[in-house]
Coordinates of N, CA and C in Angstrom, one line a residue:
M1 N -2.9 23.1 -12.3 CA -3.5 22.4 -11.1 C -3.5 23.3 -9.9
E2 N -4.7 23.4 -9.4 CA -4.8 24.2 -8.1 C -4.4 23.3 -7.0
E3 N -3.4 23.8 -6.2 CA -2.9 22.9 -5.2 C -3.5 23.3 -3.9
K4 N -4.1 22.3 -3.2 CA -4.7 22.3 -2.0 C -4.2 21.3 -1.0
R5 N -4.1 21.6 0.3 CA -3.8 20.7 1.3 C -5.0 19.9 1.7
F6 N -4.8 18.6 1.9 CA -6.0 17.9 2.3 C -5.6 16.6 3.0
V7 N -6.6 15.9 3.6 CA -6.5 14.6 4.4 C -7.5 13.7 3.8
V8 N -7.0 12.5 3.6 CA -7.8 11.3 3.1 C -8.0 10.4 4.3
R9 N -9.2 10.0 4.6 CA -9.4 9.0 5.7 C -10.3 7.9 5.2
A10 N -9.9 6.7 5.0 CA -10.6 5.5 4.5 C -11.0 4.7 5.7
F11 N -12.3 4.3 5.9 CA -12.6 3.5 7.0 C -12.7 2.0 6.4
L12 N -12.2 1.1 7.2 CA -12.1 -0.3 6.9 C -13.0 -1.1 7.6
E13 N -13.6 -2.1 6.9 CA -14.6 -3.0 7.6 C -14.1 -4.4 7.7
T14 N -12.9 -4.7 7.1 CA -12.4 -6.1 7.3 C -10.9 -5.8 7.6
P15 N -10.2 -6.8 8.2 CA -8.8 -6.7 8.5 C -8.0 -6.4 7.2
V16 N -6.8 -5.8 7.3 CA -6.0 -5.4 6.2 C -4.7 -6.2 6.3
I17 N -4.1 -6.6 5.2 CA -2.9 -7.2 5.0 C -1.9 -6.3 4.3
L18 N -0.7 -6.0 4.9 CA 0.2 -5.1 4.5 C 1.5 -5.8 4.1
D19 N 2.3 -5.2 3.2 CA 3.5 -5.8 2.9 C 4.6 -4.8 3.5
R20 N 5.8 -4.8 3.0 CA 6.9 -4.0 3.5 C 6.8 -2.5 3.1
G21 N 6.1 -2.3 2.0 CA 5.9 -0.9 1.5 C 5.1 -0.2 2.4
F22 N 5.0 1.2 2.0 CA 4.3 2.3 2.9 C 2.9 2.6 2.4
L23 N 2.5 2.1 1.3 CA 1.1 2.3 0.8 C 1.0 3.9 0.6
T24 N 1.8 4.5 -0.1 CA 1.8 5.9 -0.3 C 0.6 6.3 -1.1
L25 N 0.1 7.5 -0.9 CA -1.0 8.2 -1.6 C -0.7 8.2 -3.1
D26 N 0.4 8.6 -3.5 CA 0.8 8.6 -5.0 C 0.7 7.2 -5.6
A27 N 1.2 6.2 -4.9 CA 1.1 4.8 -5.5 C -0.4 4.5 -5.6
L28 N -1.2 4.8 -4.6 CA -2.6 4.5 -4.6 C -3.3 5.1 -5.9
L29 N -3.1 6.4 -6.1 CA -3.7 7.3 -7.2 C -3.2 6.7 -8.5
A30 N -1.9 6.4 -8.6 CA -1.4 5.8 -9.9 C -2.0 4.5 -10.3
A31 N -2.3 3.7 -9.2 CA -3.0 2.5 -9.4 C -4.4 2.7 -9.9
M32 N -5.2 3.7 -9.4 CA -6.6 4.0 -9.8 C -6.6 4.5 -11.2
I33 N -5.6 5.3 -11.6 CA -5.5 5.9 -13.0 C -5.3 4.7 -13.9
F34 N -4.3 3.8 -13.6 CA -4.1 2.7 -14.4 C -5.2 1.8 -14.6
R35 N -6.0 1.6 -13.6 CA -7.2 0.8 -13.7 C -8.2 1.3 -14.7
R36 N -8.2 2.6 -14.8 CA -9.2 3.3 -15.8 C -8.6 3.3 -17.2
T37 N -7.3 3.6 -17.3 CA -6.7 3.8 -18.7 C -5.9 2.6 -19.2
E38 N -5.5 1.7 -18.3 CA -4.6 0.6 -18.7 C -3.3 1.2 -19.4
D39 N -3.0 2.4 -19.1 CA -1.7 3.0 -19.7 C -0.8 3.3 -18.7
P40 N 0.3 2.6 -18.5 CA 1.2 2.8 -17.4 C 1.9 4.2 -17.4
A41 N 2.1 4.8 -18.6 CA 2.7 6.1 -18.8 C 1.7 7.2 -18.3
R42 N 0.5 7.0 -18.6 CA -0.5 7.9 -18.1 C -0.6 7.8 -16.6
A43 N -0.6 6.6 -16.0 CA -0.8 6.4 -14.6 C 0.3 7.1 -13.8
L44 N 1.5 7.2 -14.4 CA 2.6 7.9 -13.7 C 2.6 9.5 -14.0
A45 N 2.2 9.8 -15.1 CA 2.2 11.2 -15.5 C 1.0 12.0 -15.0
E46 N -0.1 11.4 -14.7 CA -1.3 12.1 -14.4 C -1.6 12.1 -12.8
I47 N -0.7 11.7 -12.0 CA -0.8 11.6 -10.5 C -1.2 13.1 -10.0
P48 N -2.5 13.3 -9.5 CA -2.9 14.7 -9.2 C -2.3 15.3 -7.9
L49 N -1.0 15.3 -7.8 CA -0.4 15.7 -6.5 C 0.7 16.6 -6.9
K50 N 1.2 17.5 -6.0 CA 2.3 18.4 -6.2 C 3.6 17.5 -6.1
R51 N 4.6 18.0 -6.8 CA 5.9 17.2 -6.7 C 7.0 18.2 -6.4
T52 N 7.8 17.8 -5.5 CA 8.9 18.6 -5.1 C 10.2 17.7 -5.5
G53 N 11.1 18.1 -6.4 CA 12.2 17.3 -6.8 C 11.6 16.0 -7.4
A54 N 12.0 14.9 -6.9 CA 11.4 13.7 -7.4 C 10.4 13.1 -6.5
T55 N 10.0 13.8 -5.5 CA 9.0 13.2 -4.5 C 7.6 13.8 -4.6
W56 N 6.7 12.9 -4.6 CA 5.2 13.3 -4.7 C 4.8 13.7 -3.3
H57 N 3.9 14.6 -3.3 CA 3.3 15.2 -2.0 C 2.1 14.3 -1.6
G58 N 2.5 13.0 -1.3 CA 1.4 12.1 -0.8 C 2.1 11.2 0.2
S59 N 1.5 11.2 1.4 CA 2.1 10.5 2.6 C 1.9 9.1 2.5
A60 N 2.6 8.4 3.4 CA 2.3 6.9 3.6 C 1.0 6.8 4.2
G61 N 0.4 5.6 4.1 CA -0.9 5.3 4.9 C -0.6 5.0 6.4
F62 N -1.3 5.7 7.2 CA -1.1 5.6 8.7 C -2.4 4.9 9.2
F63 N -2.2 3.8 9.8 CA -3.3 2.9 10.2 C -3.5 3.0 11.8
E64 N -4.8 2.9 12.0 CA -5.1 2.6 13.4 C -4.8 1.3 13.9
P65 N -4.2 1.1 15.1 CA -3.9 -0.2 15.6 C -5.1 -1.1 15.7
G66 N -4.9 -2.4 15.7 CA -6.0 -3.3 16.0 C -5.6 -4.7 16.2
A67 N -6.5 -5.6 16.5 CA -6.1 -7.0 16.8 C -5.5 -7.6 15.6
R68 N -4.5 -8.4 15.8 CA -3.8 -9.1 14.7 C -4.1 -10.6 14.6
T69 N -4.3 -11.0 13.3 CA -4.7 -12.4 13.1 C -3.8 -12.9 12.0
N70 N -3.8 -14.3 11.8 CA -3.1 -14.9 10.6 C -4.1 -15.1 9.4
A71 N -3.7 -14.8 8.2 CA -4.5 -15.0 7.1 C -3.8 -16.1 6.2
C72 N -4.4 -17.3 6.0 CA -3.7 -18.3 5.3 C -4.5 -18.6 4.0
F73 N -3.7 -18.8 2.9 CA -4.3 -19.1 1.6 C -3.8 -20.3 1.1
V74 N -4.7 -21.1 0.5 CA -4.4 -22.5 0.0 C -4.6 -22.4 -1.5
R75 N -3.6 -22.8 -2.3 CA -3.9 -22.7 -3.8 C -4.5 -24.0 -4.2
S76 N -5.5 -24.0 -4.9 CA -6.3 -25.2 -5.3 C -5.5 -25.7 -6.6
L77 N -5.8 -27.0 -6.8 CA -5.2 -27.7 -8.0 C -6.2 -27.5 -9.2
S78 N -5.8 -27.1 -10.3 CA -6.6 -26.8 -11.4 C -6.6 -28.2 -12.3
P79 N -7.6 -28.3 -13.2 CA -7.5 -29.5 -14.1 C -6.3 -29.8 -14.8
S80 N -5.5 -28.7 -15.3 CA -4.3 -29.0 -16.0 C -3.2 -29.3 -15.0
D81 N -3.4 -29.0 -13.7 CA -2.3 -29.4 -12.8 C -2.5 -31.0 -12.5
L82 N -3.6 -31.5 -12.8 CA -3.9 -32.9 -12.4 C -3.7 -33.9 -13.6
E83 N -3.1 -33.4 -14.7 CA -2.9 -34.2 -15.8 C -2.0 -35.4 -15.4
S84 N -2.3 -36.6 -16.1 CA -1.6 -37.9 -15.7 C -0.1 -37.7 -15.7
G85 N 0.5 -38.0 -14.6 CA 1.9 -37.9 -14.6 C 2.6 -36.6 -14.2
M86 N 1.8 -35.7 -14.1 CA 2.3 -34.4 -13.9 C 2.4 -34.1 -12.3
W87 N 1.4 -34.6 -11.6 CA 1.3 -34.4 -10.1 C 1.1 -35.7 -9.4
Q88 N 2.0 -35.9 -8.4 CA 1.9 -37.1 -7.7 C 1.8 -36.8 -6.2
P89 N 0.9 -37.3 -5.4 CA 0.9 -37.0 -4.0 C 2.2 -37.6 -3.3
M90 N 2.8 -36.9 -2.5 CA 4.0 -37.4 -1.7 C 3.7 -38.1 -0.6
K91 N 4.5 -39.1 -0.1 CA 4.1 -39.9 0.9 C 4.9 -39.6 2.1
G92 N 4.7 -40.2 3.3 CA 5.5 -39.9 4.5 C 5.0 -38.7 5.2
K93 N 5.9 -38.0 5.7 CA 5.6 -36.9 6.5 C 5.2 -35.6 5.9
Y94 N 5.1 -35.6 4.6 CA 4.7 -34.4 3.8 C 3.3 -34.4 3.3
P95 N 2.3 -34.5 4.0 CA 1.0 -34.7 3.4 C 0.5 -33.4 2.8
L96 N 1.0 -32.3 3.0 CA 0.6 -31.1 2.4 C 1.3 -30.8 1.0
Y97 N 2.2 -31.6 0.7 CA 3.1 -31.3 -0.5 C 2.7 -32.3 -1.7
V98 N 2.9 -31.8 -2.9 CA 2.8 -32.6 -4.0 C 4.2 -32.5 -4.9
D99 N 4.4 -33.4 -5.7 CA 5.5 -33.5 -6.4 C 5.3 -33.1 -7.9
Q100 N 5.7 -31.9 -8.3 CA 5.4 -31.4 -9.7 C 6.6 -31.8 -10.6
A101 N 6.3 -32.7 -11.5 CA 7.4 -33.3 -12.4 C 7.4 -32.5 -13.6
R102 N 8.5 -32.0 -14.1 CA 8.7 -31.3 -15.2 C 10.0 -31.8 -15.9
N103 N 9.9 -32.5 -17.1 CA 11.1 -33.0 -17.8 C 11.8 -33.9 -16.8
D104 N 11.1 -34.8 -16.1 CA 11.7 -35.8 -15.2 C 12.4 -35.2 -14.1
Q105 N 12.3 -33.8 -13.8 CA 12.9 -33.2 -12.6 C 11.9 -32.9 -11.5
P106 N 12.0 -33.6 -10.4 CA 11.0 -33.3 -9.3 C 11.1 -31.8 -8.8
N107 N 9.9 -31.4 -8.4 CA 9.8 -30.1 -7.9 C 8.8 -30.1 -6.8
Q108 N 9.2 -29.9 -5.5 CA 8.3 -29.9 -4.4 C 7.5 -28.6 -4.4
W109 N 6.2 -28.6 -4.1 CA 5.5 -27.4 -4.0 C 4.4 -27.8 -3.0
R110 N 4.3 -26.7 -2.1 CA 3.3 -26.9 -1.0 C 2.0 -26.2 -1.3
R111 N 0.9 -26.9 -1.1 CA -0.3 -26.3 -1.4 C -0.7 -25.1 -0.6
M112 N -0.4 -25.1 0.8 CA -0.7 -24.0 1.6 C 0.5 -23.1 1.6
N113 N 0.6 -22.3 0.6 CA 1.8 -21.6 0.2 C 1.9 -20.1 0.7
D114 N 0.9 -19.5 1.3 CA 0.9 -18.2 1.7 C 0.3 -18.0 3.1
E115 N 1.0 -17.3 3.9 CA 0.4 -16.9 5.3 C 0.9 -15.5 5.6
Y116 N -0.2 -14.6 5.9 CA 0.1 -13.2 6.1 C -0.4 -12.8 7.6
D117 N 0.1 -11.7 8.0 CA -0.4 -11.1 9.2 C -1.5 -10.0 8.8
A118 N -2.7 -10.2 9.4 CA -3.8 -9.2 9.1 C -4.1 -8.5 10.4
V119 N -4.4 -7.2 10.2 CA -4.7 -6.3 11.2 C -6.1 -5.7 11.1
A120 N -6.9 -5.8 12.2 CA -8.2 -5.3 12.1 C -8.2 -3.8 12.5
S121 N -7.7 -3.0 11.5 CA -7.6 -1.6 11.7 C -8.9 -0.9 11.3
A122 N -9.3 0.1 12.1 CA -10.6 0.8 11.8 C -10.4 1.9 10.7
S123 N -9.2 2.4 10.4 CA -9.1 3.3 9.3 C -7.7 3.5 9.0
V124 N -7.5 4.1 7.8 CA -6.2 4.5 7.2 C -6.2 6.0 6.8
T125 N -5.2 6.7 7.0 CA -5.1 8.2 6.7 C -3.9 8.5 5.9
W126 N -4.2 9.4 4.9 CA -3.1 9.9 4.1 C -3.2 11.4 4.2
F127 N -2.1 12.1 4.1 CA -2.0 13.6 3.9 C -1.4 13.8 2.5
G128 N -2.1 14.9 1.9 CA -1.7 15.1 0.5 C -1.7 16.6 0.2
C129 N -1.1 17.0 -1.0 CA -1.2 18.3 -1.5 C -1.3 18.2 -2.9
G130 N -2.3 18.9 -3.6 CA -2.4 18.8 -5.0 C -3.9 19.1 -5.3
D131 N -4.3 18.4 -6.4 CA -5.8 18.6 -6.9 C -6.7 17.8 -6.2
A132 N -7.2 18.3 -5.0 CA -8.1 17.6 -4.2 C -9.3 17.1 -4.9
A133 N -9.9 17.9 -5.9 CA -11.1 17.5 -6.5 C -10.8 16.3 -7.4
R134 N -9.7 16.2 -8.0 CA -9.4 15.0 -8.9 C -9.1 13.9 -8.0
V135 N -8.5 14.0 -6.9 CA -8.2 12.9 -5.8 C -9.6 12.4 -5.5
R136 N -10.5 13.3 -5.1 CA -11.9 12.7 -4.8 C -12.5 12.0 -5.8
E137 N -12.5 12.4 -7.1 CA -13.0 11.8 -8.2 C -12.4 10.4 -8.5
L138 N -11.1 10.3 -8.2 CA -10.5 9.0 -8.4 C -10.9 8.0 -7.4
L139 N -10.9 8.5 -6.1 CA -11.1 7.5 -4.9 C -12.6 7.3 -4.7
I140 N -13.4 8.2 -4.9 CA -14.8 8.2 -4.5 C -15.7 8.1 -5.7
G141 N -15.6 9.0 -6.6 CA -16.4 8.9 -7.8 C -17.7 9.7 -7.6
A142 N -18.6 9.6 -8.7 CA -19.8 10.4 -8.6 C -21.0 9.5 -8.0
D143 N -20.8 8.1 -8.2 CA -21.8 7.3 -7.8 C -21.8 7.1 -6.3
L144 N -22.8 7.7 -5.6 CA -22.9 7.6 -4.1 C -23.0 6.2 -3.5
G145 N -23.4 5.3 -4.4 CA -23.8 4.0 -3.9 C -22.5 3.0 -4.0
A146 N -21.4 3.5 -4.5 CA -20.3 2.7 -4.5 C -19.1 3.5 -4.5
L147 N -17.9 3.0 -3.9 CA -16.7 3.8 -4.0 C -15.8 3.2 -5.1
N148 N -15.0 4.1 -5.7 CA -14.0 3.6 -6.7 C -13.0 2.7 -6.0
L149 N -12.5 3.2 -4.9 CA -11.5 2.4 -4.0 C -12.2 1.4 -3.2
A150 N -12.1 0.3 -3.6 CA -12.8 -0.8 -3.0 C -12.1 -1.4 -1.8
G151 N -10.8 -1.3 -1.8 CA -10.0 -1.9 -0.7 C -8.7 -1.4 -0.7
V152 N -7.8 -1.7 0.3 CA -6.4 -1.4 0.4 C -5.6 -2.6 0.8
G153 N -4.3 -2.7 0.5 CA -3.5 -3.7 1.0 C -3.5 -5.0 0.0
K154 N -3.0 -6.0 0.5 CA -3.0 -7.3 -0.2 C -4.3 -8.0 0.0
K155 N -4.6 -8.9 -1.0 CA -5.7 -9.9 -1.0 C -7.1 -9.2 -0.9
V156 N -7.2 -8.0 -1.5 CA -8.5 -7.2 -1.6 C -9.6 -8.2 -2.3
P157 N -9.3 -8.8 -3.4 CA -10.3 -9.7 -4.0 C -10.8 -10.8 -3.1
Q158 N -10.0 -11.2 -2.1 CA -10.4 -12.2 -1.1 C -11.2 -11.5 0.1
G159 N -11.4 -10.3 0.0 CA -12.2 -9.6 1.0 C -11.5 -8.9 2.2
Y160 N -10.1 -8.9 2.1 CA -9.3 -8.1 3.1 C -9.1 -6.6 2.7
G161 N -9.0 -5.8 3.7 CA -8.9 -4.4 3.6 C -10.0 -3.7 2.9
R162 N -11.2 -4.1 3.1 CA -12.4 -3.6 2.4 C -12.6 -2.2 3.0
V163 N -12.9 -1.2 2.1 CA -13.2 0.1 2.4 C -14.6 0.4 2.4
S164 N -15.1 0.9 3.5 CA -16.6 1.1 3.7 C -17.1 2.6 3.4
N165 N -16.1 3.5 3.7 CA -16.4 5.0 3.5 C -15.0 5.7 3.4
I166 N -15.0 6.8 2.7 CA -13.9 7.7 2.6 C -14.3 9.1 2.8
E167 N -13.5 9.8 3.6 CA -13.6 11.2 3.9 C -12.4 12.0 3.3
I168 N -12.6 12.9 2.6 CA -11.6 13.9 2.1 C -11.8 15.3 2.7
M169 N -10.9 15.7 3.6 CA -11.1 16.9 4.3 C -10.0 18.0 3.9
E170 N -10.3 19.2 3.8 CA -9.3 20.3 3.6 C -8.5 20.5 4.7
S171 N -7.2 20.8 4.7 CA -6.3 20.9 5.7 C -5.7 22.4 5.8
D172 N -5.5 22.9 6.9 CA -4.8 24.3 6.9 C -3.3 24.1 7.5
A173 N -2.9 22.9 7.6 CA -1.5 22.7 8.2 C -0.5 23.4 7.2
M174 N 0.5 24.0 7.8 CA 1.5 24.7 7.0 C 2.9 24.3 7.6
P175 N 3.8 23.6 6.8 CA 3.5 23.2 5.3 C 2.6 22.0 5.3
D176 N 2.2 21.5 4.2 CA 1.4 20.3 4.2 C 2.2 19.2 4.8
R177 N 1.3 18.1 5.3 CA 2.1 17.1 6.0 C 2.3 15.9 5.2
S178 N 2.4 16.0 3.9 CA 2.6 14.9 3.0 C 4.0 14.3 3.0
M179 N 5.0 15.3 3.4 CA 6.4 14.7 3.4 C 6.9 14.9 4.8
M180 N 6.6 15.8 5.6 CA 7.0 15.9 7.1 C 5.9 16.1 7.9
L181 N 5.8 15.3 9.0 CA 4.7 15.5 10.0 C 5.1 16.5 11.0
K182 N 4.1 16.9 11.7 CA 4.2 18.0 12.8 C 5.4 17.9 13.6
D183 N 5.8 16.6 14.0 CA 6.9 16.4 14.9 C 8.2 16.4 14.2
G184 N 8.3 16.7 12.9 CA 9.5 16.7 12.1 C 9.9 15.4 11.6
S185 N 9.1 14.3 11.8 CA 9.5 12.9 11.3 C 8.9 12.8 9.8
P186 N 9.5 11.9 9.0 CA 9.0 11.7 7.7 C 7.6 11.1 7.6
A187 N 6.8 11.7 6.7 CA 5.5 11.3 6.4 C 5.4 10.2 5.3
R188 N 6.6 9.9 4.7 CA 6.6 9.1 3.6 C 8.1 8.8 3.3
P189 N 8.5 7.9 2.4 CA 9.9 7.7 2.0 C 10.4 9.0 1.3
V190 N 11.4 9.6 1.7 CA 12.0 10.8 1.0 C 13.5 10.6 0.8
P191 N 14.0 10.7 -0.4 CA 15.5 10.6 -0.5 C 16.2 11.5 0.4
I192 N 17.3 11.0 0.9 CA 18.0 11.6 2.0 C 18.4 13.0 1.7
D193 N 18.8 13.3 0.4 CA 19.3 14.6 0.1 C 18.2 15.6 0.1
E194 N 17.0 15.1 -0.3 CA 15.8 16.0 -0.4 C 15.3 16.2 1.1
W195 N 15.5 15.2 1.9 CA 15.1 15.3 3.3 C 15.9 16.4 4.0
K196 N 17.2 16.3 3.8 CA 18.0 17.3 4.4 C 17.8 18.7 3.9
A197 N 17.6 18.8 2.5 CA 17.3 20.1 1.9 C 16.1 20.8 2.5
A198 N 15.1 19.9 2.9 CA 13.9 20.4 3.5 C 14.0 20.7 5.0
G199 N 15.2 20.6 5.5 CA 15.3 20.8 7.0 C 14.9 19.6 7.9
G200 N 14.9 18.5 7.4 CA 14.4 17.4 8.1 C 15.4 16.9 9.3
R201 N 14.9 16.3 10.3 CA 15.6 16.0 11.5 C 16.7 14.9 11.0
D202 N 17.7 14.8 11.9 CA 18.7 13.8 11.7 C 18.3 12.4 12.4
D203 N 17.6 12.6 13.5 CA 17.3 11.3 14.3 C 16.1 10.7 13.8
V204 N 16.1 10.2 12.5 CA 14.9 9.6 12.0 C 15.3 8.2 11.4
C205 N 14.4 7.3 11.0 CA 14.7 6.0 10.4 C 15.3 6.3 9.0
I206 N 16.3 5.7 8.7 CA 16.9 5.8 7.4 C 17.2 4.3 6.9
R207 N 16.8 4.0 5.6 CA 17.0 2.8 5.0 C 16.9 2.9 3.5
L208 N 17.3 1.8 2.8 CA 17.2 1.8 1.4 C 15.8 1.5 1.1
D209 N 15.2 2.4 0.2 CA 13.8 2.2 -0.1 C 13.5 2.8 -1.5
T210 N 12.4 2.4 -2.1 CA 11.9 3.2 -3.3 C 11.0 4.2 -2.9
F211 N 10.9 5.3 -3.6 CA 10.2 6.5 -3.2 C 9.2 7.1 -4.3
E212 N 9.1 6.4 -5.4 CA 8.2 6.8 -6.5 C 7.6 5.6 -7.2
P213 N 6.4 5.7 -7.7 CA 5.9 4.6 -8.5 C 6.5 4.5 -9.8
P214 N 6.6 3.3 -10.4 CA 6.1 2.0 -9.8 C 7.1 1.5 -8.7
Y215 N 6.5 1.4 -7.5 CA 7.4 1.2 -6.4 C 8.1 -0.3 -6.5
Y216 N 7.4 -1.2 -7.2 CA 7.9 -2.6 -7.2 C 9.1 -2.7 -8.1
S217 N 9.3 -1.7 -9.1 CA 10.5 -1.8 -9.9 C 11.4 -0.6 -9.9
S218 N 11.1 0.4 -9.2 CA 11.9 1.6 -9.1 C 13.2 1.2 -8.3
D219 N 14.3 2.0 -8.5 CA 15.5 1.7 -7.9 C 15.4 2.2 -6.4
A220 N 16.0 1.4 -5.5 CA 15.9 1.9 -4.0 C 17.1 2.8 -3.8
V221 N 16.9 3.9 -3.1 CA 17.9 4.8 -2.7 C 17.8 5.0 -1.2
T222 N 18.8 5.6 -0.6 CA 18.8 5.9 0.9 C 17.7 7.0 1.1
C223 N 16.7 6.6 2.0 CA 15.6 7.5 2.2 C 15.4 7.6 3.8
A224 N 14.9 8.8 4.1 CA 14.2 8.8 5.4 C 12.8 8.4 5.4
V225 N 12.5 7.5 6.2 CA 11.2 6.8 6.2 C 10.5 7.0 7.5
P226 N 9.0 6.8 7.4 CA 8.3 6.9 8.7 C 8.7 5.9 9.7
Q227 N 8.6 6.4 10.9 CA 9.0 5.6 12.1 C 7.9 4.6 12.5
A228 N 6.7 4.8 12.1 CA 5.6 3.9 12.6 C 4.5 3.9 11.5
R229 N 3.9 2.8 11.3 CA 2.7 2.7 10.4 C 1.3 2.7 11.2
F230 N 1.5 2.3 12.4 CA 0.3 2.1 13.2 C 0.2 3.1 14.3
L231 N -0.7 4.0 14.4 CA -0.7 5.0 15.4 C -2.3 5.2 15.8
P232 N -2.6 5.6 17.0 CA -4.0 5.9 17.4 C -4.5 7.1 16.5
W233 N -5.8 7.0 16.3 CA -6.3 8.2 15.3 C -6.0 9.5 15.9
L234 N -6.1 9.7 17.3 CA -5.8 11.1 17.7 C -4.4 11.5 17.5
E235 N -3.4 10.6 17.6 CA -2.1 10.9 17.3 C -1.8 11.1 15.8
I236 N -2.5 10.4 14.9 CA -2.5 10.6 13.5 C -3.0 12.0 13.2
R237 N -4.1 12.5 13.9 CA -4.7 13.8 13.5 C -3.7 14.9 14.2
R238 N -3.1 14.6 15.3 CA -2.1 15.7 15.9 C -1.0 15.8 15.0
L239 N -0.4 14.8 14.4 CA 0.8 14.8 13.5 C 0.4 15.5 12.2
G240 N -0.8 15.5 11.8 CA -1.2 16.1 10.7 C -1.6 17.6 10.7
Q241 N -1.6 18.1 12.0 CA -2.1 19.5 12.1 C -0.9 20.5 11.7

């Protein structure tokens, strides 16, 4: 694999919903590979990024700040939910709840069960090092009329975090900014022993976190992590130089 330093910038046309994770580039690429192959082993083995120790050279996603709103989601009742005796409307002060009976055991369940913070961010940026051509093919593809990466964050099928355009630009930053930004702060979760071996600063955010895909099931270890996820674009660009 020919290793090149590059920057990925995705422009967003709808607010994005984020969770506690850092939306790293390696996680994004693994998800794109799995979508094509439906093979979790290939999704982890074929990430087109350089790897140092256990850490992939793909930064967290850095978002431009924007207006914040609440995104509420209501689960509808399906026909099977409405079988006789299975669901009963609750009375009194709980109009949004229904009582789900299973084996004569009541189970309260609220129909409006999800509420998220959404941010109207203009773009998200990643720094990477690896096979830039393969990264481009995974995220953009050959069809100029549509992007392979349709959206980022949570609730993409419901229209959140929709991507309108993607730019992939070569970078001359030395070293690449996928693990450490220009100011010496972490660009992604990095295990603390690897962070110290790379000469990382001591005055950084440290917490238990996962650092490799699949992030939802990997073991959490002590990591140096980015201090901020939302930064003005000019600051993101400066930190990536």
